[in-house]
Amino acid sequence: MKFKTFRFKKVESTNNSAIRIIKNSNIDYGMIIANKQNNGRGQYGKKWISYNGNLFISFFYKLDNLNVSLKQITKINCLLVKKLLSMYYNNKIIFKKPNDLLINKKKICGILQEKVSKLNKKYLIVGIGINLIKDPNLRKYPTTNLSELLKKKVSKNKIEKQIKKIFEIKINQLYK
């Protein structure tokens, strides 16, 4: 199984785009990438600040016939993003429940999962926002970005290809 890639210059949110594609097509596995989000969202309806140059991506796939629970999938999705970040950053990356990845006690990534149904099929949408080149300045929540940590710019295209490959390999394993 391969994720069909949908690339947009600007969207309200990549998760909303995934919902629209699921509802209006027969595609069961997709990856939405956007250069800009106007209304990205996080857990509990919080706003996700989407700076140009950062990574905004959502995967969607059928939940039917998966051999793991939704709770296990949540952990797996976080581990997959952690695996990607570990390819660049060798120090400790912490998973903070329910959906954040932290480096040096600062948020670098947020993950938002949503379930959606179409007819008799259930889908999971995994929205991922990674601060690649700029992080928001939040008073109550320290943040960071990958370029700052590495002291060099990272290739967004390379990261997109790597995360797609990581997700395709793992999701294929879950269906066996």
Coordinates of C-alpha atoms in Angstrom, one line a residue:
M1 CA 0.0 0.0 0.0
K2 CA 1.2 3.4 -1.0
F3 CA -0.2 6.8 0.2
K4 CA -1.5 8.9 -2.6
T5 CA 0.1 12.4 -2.2
F6 CA -2.1 15.5 -2.4
R7 CA 0.0 18.7 -2.4
F8 CA -1.6 22.2 -1.7
K9 CA -0.1 25.7 -1.6
K10 CA -2.7 26.7 1.1
V11 CA -5.4 25.0 3.1
E12 CA -7.6 25.7 6.1
S13 CA -6.0 22.6 7.7
T14 CA -4.5 19.4 6.3
N15 CA -6.9 17.3 8.5
N16 CA -9.9 19.2 7.0
S17 CA -8.5 18.5 3.6
A18 CA -8.2 14.8 4.4
I19 CA -11.8 14.7 5.6
R20 CA -12.9 16.3 2.4
I21 CA -10.9 13.8 0.2
I22 CA -12.2 10.8 2.2
K23 CA -15.8 12.0 1.8
N24 CA -15.6 12.8 -1.9
S25 CA -13.4 10.0 -3.3
N26 CA -12.7 6.3 -3.2
I27 CA -9.1 6.8 -1.9
D28 CA -8.4 4.8 1.2
Y29 CA -4.7 5.9 1.8
G30 CA -3.6 9.4 1.4
M31 CA -1.0 12.0 2.5
I32 CA -1.9 15.7 2.4
I33 CA 0.9 18.3 2.4
A34 CA 0.4 22.0 2.5
N35 CA 2.9 24.9 2.4
K36 CA 0.5 27.0 4.5
Q37 CA -2.4 26.4 6.9
N38 CA -4.8 29.2 7.7
N39 CA -6.6 27.4 10.5
G40 CA -4.4 24.5 11.7
R41 CA -5.7 23.0 14.9
G42 CA -4.4 21.0 17.8
Q43 CA -5.8 18.9 20.6
Y44 CA -9.1 20.1 22.2
G45 CA -9.7 22.6 19.5
K46 CA -6.6 24.7 20.2
K47 CA -5.1 26.6 17.4
W48 CA -1.9 25.3 15.8
I49 CA 0.3 28.2 14.7
S50 CA 1.4 27.4 11.2
Y51 CA 4.5 29.3 10.1
N52 CA 5.5 29.2 6.5
G53 CA 8.4 26.7 6.0
N54 CA 7.3 24.3 8.7
L55 CA 5.9 20.9 8.0
F56 CA 2.1 20.5 7.8
I57 CA 1.0 17.0 6.8
S58 CA -1.9 14.6 7.4
F59 CA -2.0 10.9 6.6
F60 CA -5.3 9.1 6.3
Y61 CA -5.9 5.4 6.2
K62 CA -8.6 2.8 6.7
L63 CA -9.0 1.4 10.2
D64 CA -10.8 -1.7 9.0
N65 CA -8.8 -4.9 9.3
L66 CA -6.0 -3.3 11.3
N67 CA -4.6 -5.8 13.9
V68 CA -4.1 -3.2 16.6
S69 CA -6.3 -1.0 18.9
L70 CA -6.8 2.7 18.4
K71 CA -4.8 3.3 21.6
Q72 CA -1.9 1.3 20.2
I73 CA -2.1 3.2 16.9
T74 CA -1.8 6.5 18.7
K75 CA 1.4 5.4 20.3
I76 CA 2.7 4.0 17.0
N77 CA 2.0 7.2 15.2
C78 CA 4.0 9.2 17.8
L79 CA 6.8 6.7 17.6
L80 CA 6.9 7.1 13.8
V81 CA 7.3 10.8 14.0
K82 CA 9.9 10.4 16.8
K83 CA 11.8 8.0 14.5
L84 CA 11.8 10.7 11.7
L85 CA 13.1 13.4 14.1
S86 CA 15.7 11.0 15.4
M87 CA 17.2 10.8 11.9
Y88 CA 18.2 14.4 12.4
Y89 CA 18.5 14.9 16.1
N90 CA 20.5 12.4 18.2
N91 CA 19.6 13.6 21.7
K92 CA 16.6 12.6 23.7
I93 CA 13.1 13.2 22.2
I94 CA 10.3 12.9 24.8
F95 CA 6.7 12.0 24.0
K96 CA 4.3 14.1 26.1
K97 CA 0.7 12.8 26.2
P98 CA -1.6 13.1 24.5
N99 CA 0.1 14.3 21.3
D100 CA 3.3 16.3 21.6
L101 CA 7.0 15.6 21.0
L102 CA 9.5 17.6 23.1
I103 CA 13.2 18.3 22.8
N104 CA 14.9 19.9 25.8
K105 CA 11.4 20.3 27.4
K106 CA 10.3 22.4 24.4
K107 CA 7.6 21.4 21.9
I108 CA 8.8 20.7 18.4
C109 CA 5.8 18.7 17.1
G110 CA 2.1 18.2 17.6
I111 CA 0.0 15.3 16.4
L112 CA -3.8 15.4 16.0
Q113 CA -5.7 12.2 15.3
E114 CA -9.3 12.2 14.2
K115 CA -11.6 9.4 13.2
V116 CA -14.1 9.8 10.4
S117 CA -16.6 7.3 8.8
K118 CA -17.8 7.0 5.2
L119 CA -20.5 4.5 4.6
N120 CA -19.4 1.4 6.4
K121 CA -15.6 2.3 6.5
K122 CA -13.7 3.9 9.3
Y123 CA -10.6 6.1 8.7
L124 CA -8.0 7.6 10.9
I125 CA -6.5 11.0 10.1
V126 CA -3.1 11.7 11.6
G127 CA -2.3 15.4 11.4
I128 CA 1.4 16.3 12.0
G129 CA 2.9 19.7 12.5
I130 CA 6.7 19.9 13.0
N131 CA 8.5 23.2 13.6
L132 CA 11.3 22.9 11.0
I133 CA 12.5 26.5 10.7
K134 CA 10.4 28.7 13.1
D135 CA 8.6 28.1 16.3
P136 CA 5.8 30.1 17.9
N137 CA 6.6 32.2 21.0
L138 CA 4.1 31.0 23.6
R139 CA 4.3 32.4 27.1
K140 CA 3.1 29.2 28.9
Y141 CA 4.6 26.6 26.5
P142 CA 8.2 26.7 25.4
T143 CA 8.8 25.7 21.8
T144 CA 11.8 25.0 19.5
N145 CA 12.5 24.1 15.9
L146 CA 14.7 21.6 14.1
S147 CA 16.9 24.2 12.3
E148 CA 17.7 26.0 15.5
L149 CA 18.6 22.7 17.2
L150 CA 20.8 21.6 14.3
K151 CA 22.2 25.0 13.6
K152 CA 21.4 24.5 9.9
K153 CA 18.5 24.5 7.6
V154 CA 16.8 21.1 6.9
S155 CA 15.3 20.0 3.6
K156 CA 11.5 20.0 3.9
N157 CA 11.2 17.9 0.7
K158 CA 13.6 15.3 2.1
I159 CA 11.6 15.2 5.4
E160 CA 8.3 14.8 3.5
K161 CA 9.7 11.8 1.6
Q162 CA 11.2 10.2 4.7
I163 CA 8.0 10.5 6.8
K164 CA 5.9 9.1 3.9
K165 CA 8.3 6.0 3.7
I166 CA 8.2 5.5 7.4
F167 CA 4.4 5.6 7.5
E168 CA 4.0 3.3 4.5
I169 CA 6.3 0.6 5.9
K170 CA 4.6 0.6 9.3
I171 CA 1.0 0.8 8.1
N172 CA 1.7 -2.1 5.8
Q173 CA 3.0 -4.1 8.7
L174 CA -0.1 -3.4 10.7
Y175 CA -2.4 -4.9 8.0
K176 CA -0.5 -8.3 8.1

